[in-house]
XYZ file of C-alpha atoms in Angstrom:
325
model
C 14.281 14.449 4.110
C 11.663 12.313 6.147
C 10.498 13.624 8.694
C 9.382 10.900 11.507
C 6.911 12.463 14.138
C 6.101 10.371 17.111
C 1.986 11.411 18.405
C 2.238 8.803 21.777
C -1.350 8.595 22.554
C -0.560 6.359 25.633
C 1.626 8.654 27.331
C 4.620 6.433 27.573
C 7.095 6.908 25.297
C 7.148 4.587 22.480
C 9.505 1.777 21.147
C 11.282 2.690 17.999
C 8.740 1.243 15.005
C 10.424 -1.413 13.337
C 10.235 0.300 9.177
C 10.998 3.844 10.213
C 14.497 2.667 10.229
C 14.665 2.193 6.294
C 13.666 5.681 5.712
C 16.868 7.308 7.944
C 19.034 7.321 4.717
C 16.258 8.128 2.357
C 16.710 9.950 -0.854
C 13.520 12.035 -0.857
C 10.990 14.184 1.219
C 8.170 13.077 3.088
C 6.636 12.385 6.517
C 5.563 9.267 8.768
C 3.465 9.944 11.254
C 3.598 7.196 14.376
C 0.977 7.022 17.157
C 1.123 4.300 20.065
C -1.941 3.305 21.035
C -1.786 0.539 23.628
C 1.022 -1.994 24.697
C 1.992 -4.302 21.555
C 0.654 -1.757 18.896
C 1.044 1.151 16.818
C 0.467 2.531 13.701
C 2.406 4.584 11.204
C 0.795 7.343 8.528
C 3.112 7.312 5.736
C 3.247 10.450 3.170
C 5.926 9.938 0.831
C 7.885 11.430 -2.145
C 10.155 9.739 -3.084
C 11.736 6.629 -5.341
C 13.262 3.924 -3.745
C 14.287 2.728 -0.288
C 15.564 0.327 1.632
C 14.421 -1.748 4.949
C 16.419 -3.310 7.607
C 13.963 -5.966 9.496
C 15.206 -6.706 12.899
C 11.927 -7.415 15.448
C 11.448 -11.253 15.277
C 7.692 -12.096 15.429
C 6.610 -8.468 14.747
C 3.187 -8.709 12.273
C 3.272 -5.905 10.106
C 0.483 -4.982 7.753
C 0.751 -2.168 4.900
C -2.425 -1.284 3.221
C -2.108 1.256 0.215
C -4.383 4.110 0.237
C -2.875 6.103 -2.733
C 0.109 5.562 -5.065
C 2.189 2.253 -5.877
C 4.108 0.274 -3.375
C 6.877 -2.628 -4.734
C 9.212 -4.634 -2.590
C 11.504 -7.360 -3.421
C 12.369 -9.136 -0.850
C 14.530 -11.763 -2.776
C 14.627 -12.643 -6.836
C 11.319 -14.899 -5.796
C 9.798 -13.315 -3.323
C 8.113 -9.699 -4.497
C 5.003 -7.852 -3.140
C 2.905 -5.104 -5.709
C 0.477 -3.256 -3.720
C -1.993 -0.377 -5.241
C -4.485 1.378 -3.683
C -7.196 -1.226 -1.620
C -4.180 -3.629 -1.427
C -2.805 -5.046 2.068
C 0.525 -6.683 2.681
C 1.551 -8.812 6.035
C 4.178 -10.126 6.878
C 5.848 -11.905 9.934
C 9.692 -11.218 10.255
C 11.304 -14.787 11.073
C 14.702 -13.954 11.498
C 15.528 -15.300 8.073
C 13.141 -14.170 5.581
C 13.141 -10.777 4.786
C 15.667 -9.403 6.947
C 16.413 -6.988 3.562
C 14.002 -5.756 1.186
C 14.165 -3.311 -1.383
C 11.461 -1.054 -2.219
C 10.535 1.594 -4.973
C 7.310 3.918 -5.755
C 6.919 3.773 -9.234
C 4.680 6.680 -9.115
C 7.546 9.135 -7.218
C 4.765 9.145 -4.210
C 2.962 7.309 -1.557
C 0.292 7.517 1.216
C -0.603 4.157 3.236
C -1.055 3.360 6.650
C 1.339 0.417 8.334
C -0.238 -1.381 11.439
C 2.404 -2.988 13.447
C 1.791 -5.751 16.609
C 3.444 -7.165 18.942
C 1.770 -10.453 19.261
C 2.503 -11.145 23.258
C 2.336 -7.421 24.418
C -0.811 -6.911 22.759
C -2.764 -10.144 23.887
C -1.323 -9.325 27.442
C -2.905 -5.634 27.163
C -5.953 -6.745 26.193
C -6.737 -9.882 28.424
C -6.260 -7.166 30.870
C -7.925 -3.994 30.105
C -10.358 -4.989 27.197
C -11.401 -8.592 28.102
C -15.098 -8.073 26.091
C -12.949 -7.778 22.542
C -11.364 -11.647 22.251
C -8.356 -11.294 19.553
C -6.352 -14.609 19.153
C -3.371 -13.535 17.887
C -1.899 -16.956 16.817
C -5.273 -17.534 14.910
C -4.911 -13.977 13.225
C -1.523 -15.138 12.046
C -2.689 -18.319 10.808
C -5.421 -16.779 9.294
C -3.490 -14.105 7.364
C -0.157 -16.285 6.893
C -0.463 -19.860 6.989
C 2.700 -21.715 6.636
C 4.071 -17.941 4.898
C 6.159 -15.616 5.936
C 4.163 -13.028 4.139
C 1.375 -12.389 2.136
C -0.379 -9.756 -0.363
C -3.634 -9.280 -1.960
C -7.011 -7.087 -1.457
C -7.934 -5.758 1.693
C -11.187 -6.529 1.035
C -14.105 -3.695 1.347
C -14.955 -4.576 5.189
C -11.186 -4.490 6.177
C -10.737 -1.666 3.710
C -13.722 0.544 5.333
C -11.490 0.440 8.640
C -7.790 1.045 7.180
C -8.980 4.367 5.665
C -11.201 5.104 8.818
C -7.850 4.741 10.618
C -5.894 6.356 7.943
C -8.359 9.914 8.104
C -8.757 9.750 11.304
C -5.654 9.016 13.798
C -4.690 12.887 14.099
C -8.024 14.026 15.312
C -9.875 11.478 17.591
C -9.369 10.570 20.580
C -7.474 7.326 21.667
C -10.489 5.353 22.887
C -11.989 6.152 19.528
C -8.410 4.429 17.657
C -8.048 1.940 19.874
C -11.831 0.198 19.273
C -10.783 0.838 15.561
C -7.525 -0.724 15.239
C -9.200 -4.317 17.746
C -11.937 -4.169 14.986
C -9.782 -4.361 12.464
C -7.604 -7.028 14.030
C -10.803 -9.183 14.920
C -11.824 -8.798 10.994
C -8.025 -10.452 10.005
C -8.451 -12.906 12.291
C -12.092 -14.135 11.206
C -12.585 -13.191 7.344
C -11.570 -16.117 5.273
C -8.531 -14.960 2.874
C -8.098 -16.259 -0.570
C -5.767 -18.623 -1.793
C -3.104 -16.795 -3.321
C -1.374 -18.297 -6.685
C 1.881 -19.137 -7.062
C 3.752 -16.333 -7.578
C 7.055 -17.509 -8.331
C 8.388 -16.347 -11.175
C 12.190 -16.559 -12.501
C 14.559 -13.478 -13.018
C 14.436 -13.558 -16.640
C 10.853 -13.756 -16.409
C 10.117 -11.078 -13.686
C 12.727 -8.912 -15.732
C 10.789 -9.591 -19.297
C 7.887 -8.505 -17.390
C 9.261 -5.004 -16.159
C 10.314 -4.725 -19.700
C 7.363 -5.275 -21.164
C 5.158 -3.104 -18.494
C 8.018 0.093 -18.792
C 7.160 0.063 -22.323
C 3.913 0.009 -23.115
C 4.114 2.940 -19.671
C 6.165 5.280 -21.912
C 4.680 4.532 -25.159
C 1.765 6.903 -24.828
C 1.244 8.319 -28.483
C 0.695 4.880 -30.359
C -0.729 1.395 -30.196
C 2.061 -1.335 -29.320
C 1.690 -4.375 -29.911
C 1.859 -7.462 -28.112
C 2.471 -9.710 -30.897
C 5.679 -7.771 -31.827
C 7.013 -7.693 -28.021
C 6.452 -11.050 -28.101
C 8.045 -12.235 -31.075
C 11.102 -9.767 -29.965
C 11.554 -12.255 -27.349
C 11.114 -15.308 -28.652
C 7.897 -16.182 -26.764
C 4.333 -16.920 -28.136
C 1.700 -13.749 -26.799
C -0.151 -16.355 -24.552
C 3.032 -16.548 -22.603
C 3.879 -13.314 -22.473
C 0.500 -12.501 -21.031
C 0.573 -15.295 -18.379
C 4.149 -14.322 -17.541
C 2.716 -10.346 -17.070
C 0.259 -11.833 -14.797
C 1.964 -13.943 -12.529
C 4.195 -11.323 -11.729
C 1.670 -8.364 -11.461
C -1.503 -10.087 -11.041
C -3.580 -8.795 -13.969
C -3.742 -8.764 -17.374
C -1.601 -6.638 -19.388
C -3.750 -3.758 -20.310
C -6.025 -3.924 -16.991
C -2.501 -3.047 -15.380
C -2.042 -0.457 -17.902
C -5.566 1.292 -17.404
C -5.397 1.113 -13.797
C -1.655 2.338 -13.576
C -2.459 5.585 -15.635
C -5.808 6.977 -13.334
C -3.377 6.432 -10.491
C -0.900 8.454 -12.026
C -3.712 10.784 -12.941
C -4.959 10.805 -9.001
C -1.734 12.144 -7.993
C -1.264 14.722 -10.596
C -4.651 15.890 -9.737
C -3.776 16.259 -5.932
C -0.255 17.685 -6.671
C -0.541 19.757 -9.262
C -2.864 22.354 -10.598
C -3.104 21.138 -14.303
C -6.245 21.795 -15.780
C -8.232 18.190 -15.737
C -8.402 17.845 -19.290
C -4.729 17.925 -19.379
C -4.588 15.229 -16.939
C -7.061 13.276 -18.654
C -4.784 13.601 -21.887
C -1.842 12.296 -20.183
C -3.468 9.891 -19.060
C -4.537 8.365 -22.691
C -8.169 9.476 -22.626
C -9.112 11.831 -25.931
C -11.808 13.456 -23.879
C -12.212 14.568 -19.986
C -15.758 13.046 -20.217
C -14.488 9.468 -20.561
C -11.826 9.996 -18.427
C -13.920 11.374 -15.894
C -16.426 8.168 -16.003
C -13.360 5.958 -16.017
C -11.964 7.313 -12.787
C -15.366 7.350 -11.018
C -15.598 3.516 -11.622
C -12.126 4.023 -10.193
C -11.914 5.883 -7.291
C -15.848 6.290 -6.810
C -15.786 10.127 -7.400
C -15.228 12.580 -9.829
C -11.730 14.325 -10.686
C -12.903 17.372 -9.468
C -14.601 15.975 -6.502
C -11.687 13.810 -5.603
C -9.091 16.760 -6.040
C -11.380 18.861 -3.742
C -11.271 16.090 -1.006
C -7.636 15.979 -0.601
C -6.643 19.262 -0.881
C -9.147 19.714 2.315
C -7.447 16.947 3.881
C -3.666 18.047 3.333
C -5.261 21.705 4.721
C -6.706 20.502 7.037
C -3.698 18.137 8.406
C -1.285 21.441 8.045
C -3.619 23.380 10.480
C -3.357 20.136 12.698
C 0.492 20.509 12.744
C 0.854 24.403 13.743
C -1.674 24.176 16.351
């Protein structure tokens, strides 16, 4: 079960967040945590365990933006349109009334923690012409700025935007509003002023983005010995300089980057949820020794194991003392 708790900052009781509505019917457990903060905005802590699940859109000219603090996020919107998000990772999009109105979405790693900011363009630049005229957010230049001609977009955060999404992310159940509210208009004047980077194209066919699940599920389950790409290759009839390019088109690195990076994330959230010894982890994880694996997920995460397993486990406490006060 999800559990949806509203924290209305504002003291006006807020409009029903446009993704909560995906997770109603949601096969897993889990909690989103909403808090209003001025006319036009809010934003939603999600903690999530779970698989799959699936969003209805229905708020024309709502921005939302995801940003990935822990686990994997994947959405399809359509067989060409697809957004892979791991931790740093932001996603916007602007609902249209035509694109995206369904998307389907899964958590390869059976968990999730991000933080979704959503905006109503016209409420929001009418609450702050009037009550914060010193901060200047042009909302139609934020959306041009993050968008373009798109509907939606993916890609870093970047470490300046990144700095505030896990400020926000840490801190929303303990500050106070005015405290949020200056966080969330500095992040919005950041969007609207940092230059973002030409994405790629990312289409890919269904036979391609398919080949490409196929190829990352097993070399993901083949732990024990060395595959090879030259025989997955030739089991498809393609030449290994394809098959890489075709990997990453669809998940934006190379094969065996993707690889690396998808097993210290798995290894991140066994160290948080369970209490396996971290040379276990670091085993499961494909590293022979917990010295390597341990320099490995510093250059990762910028800690060690045991540091970064003592961190959250004083957050979750610390959020669980939050909730019974």
């Amino acid at each position: 079960m999800i559990d949806i708790i509203f924290h209305d900052k504002t003291g006006v009781t807020p409009y029903n967040p446009g993704q909560t509505g995906g997770f109603e019917n949601a096969a897993g457990s889990g909690e989103i945590h909403y808090y209003r903060l001025f006319d036009g905005v809010g934003i939603m802590l999600l903690r999530l365990e779970m698989e799959t699940y699936t969003e209805i859109r229905t708020q024309i000219g709502m921005i939302e933006i995801n940003f990935c603090i822990n686990g994997r996020f994947e959405t399809s919107f359509s067989m060409r349109d697809s957004v892979l998000l791991k931790p740093g990772d932001m996603a916007v999009s602007c609902y249209d009334g035509r694109h995206g109105t369904r998307s389907e979405s899964r958590f390869p790693l059976g968990c999730y923690e991000g933080l979704c900011l959503e905006v109503d363009p016209a409420a929001a630049q009418n609450w702050l012409e009037k009550n914060a005229p010193g901060f200047s957010v042009d909302f139609a230049v934020l959306k041009q700025n993050l968008l373009g001609n798109r509907w939606f977009m993916f890609g870093t955060a970047g470490p300046r935007c990144e700095h505030v999404f896990r400020e926000l992310y840490e801190n929303a159940p303990y500050m106070d509003l005015r405290f949020l509210r200056l966080k969330v208009v500095e992040l919005l004047m950041l969007l609207s002023r940092i230059p973002q980077e030409e994405g790629t194209d990312l289409y890919c066919s269904t036979e391609q983005t398919e080949l490409a699940h196929h190829l990352r599920d097993h070399l993901l389950t083949n732990r024990e010995g060395y595959v090879s790409l030259v025989q997955l290759a030739e089991e498809h009839g393609i030449s290994v300089s394809h098959l890489q390019k075709m990997f990453k088109q669809v998940y934006g690195v190379p094969v065996y980057h993707y690889i690396k990076e998808y097993r210290l994330e798995q290894a991140a959230v066994e160290l948080v949820r369970s209490a396996k010894p971290i040379t276990q982890i670091a085993q499961n994880a494909g590293y022979d020794n917990a010295s390597k694996f341990s320099e490995a997920f510093r250059k990762r995460y910028g800690t060690t194991p045991s540091q970064y397993r003592t961190h959250a486990n004083g957050l979750a406490k610390r959020s669980r003392e939050i909730r019974m006060e």
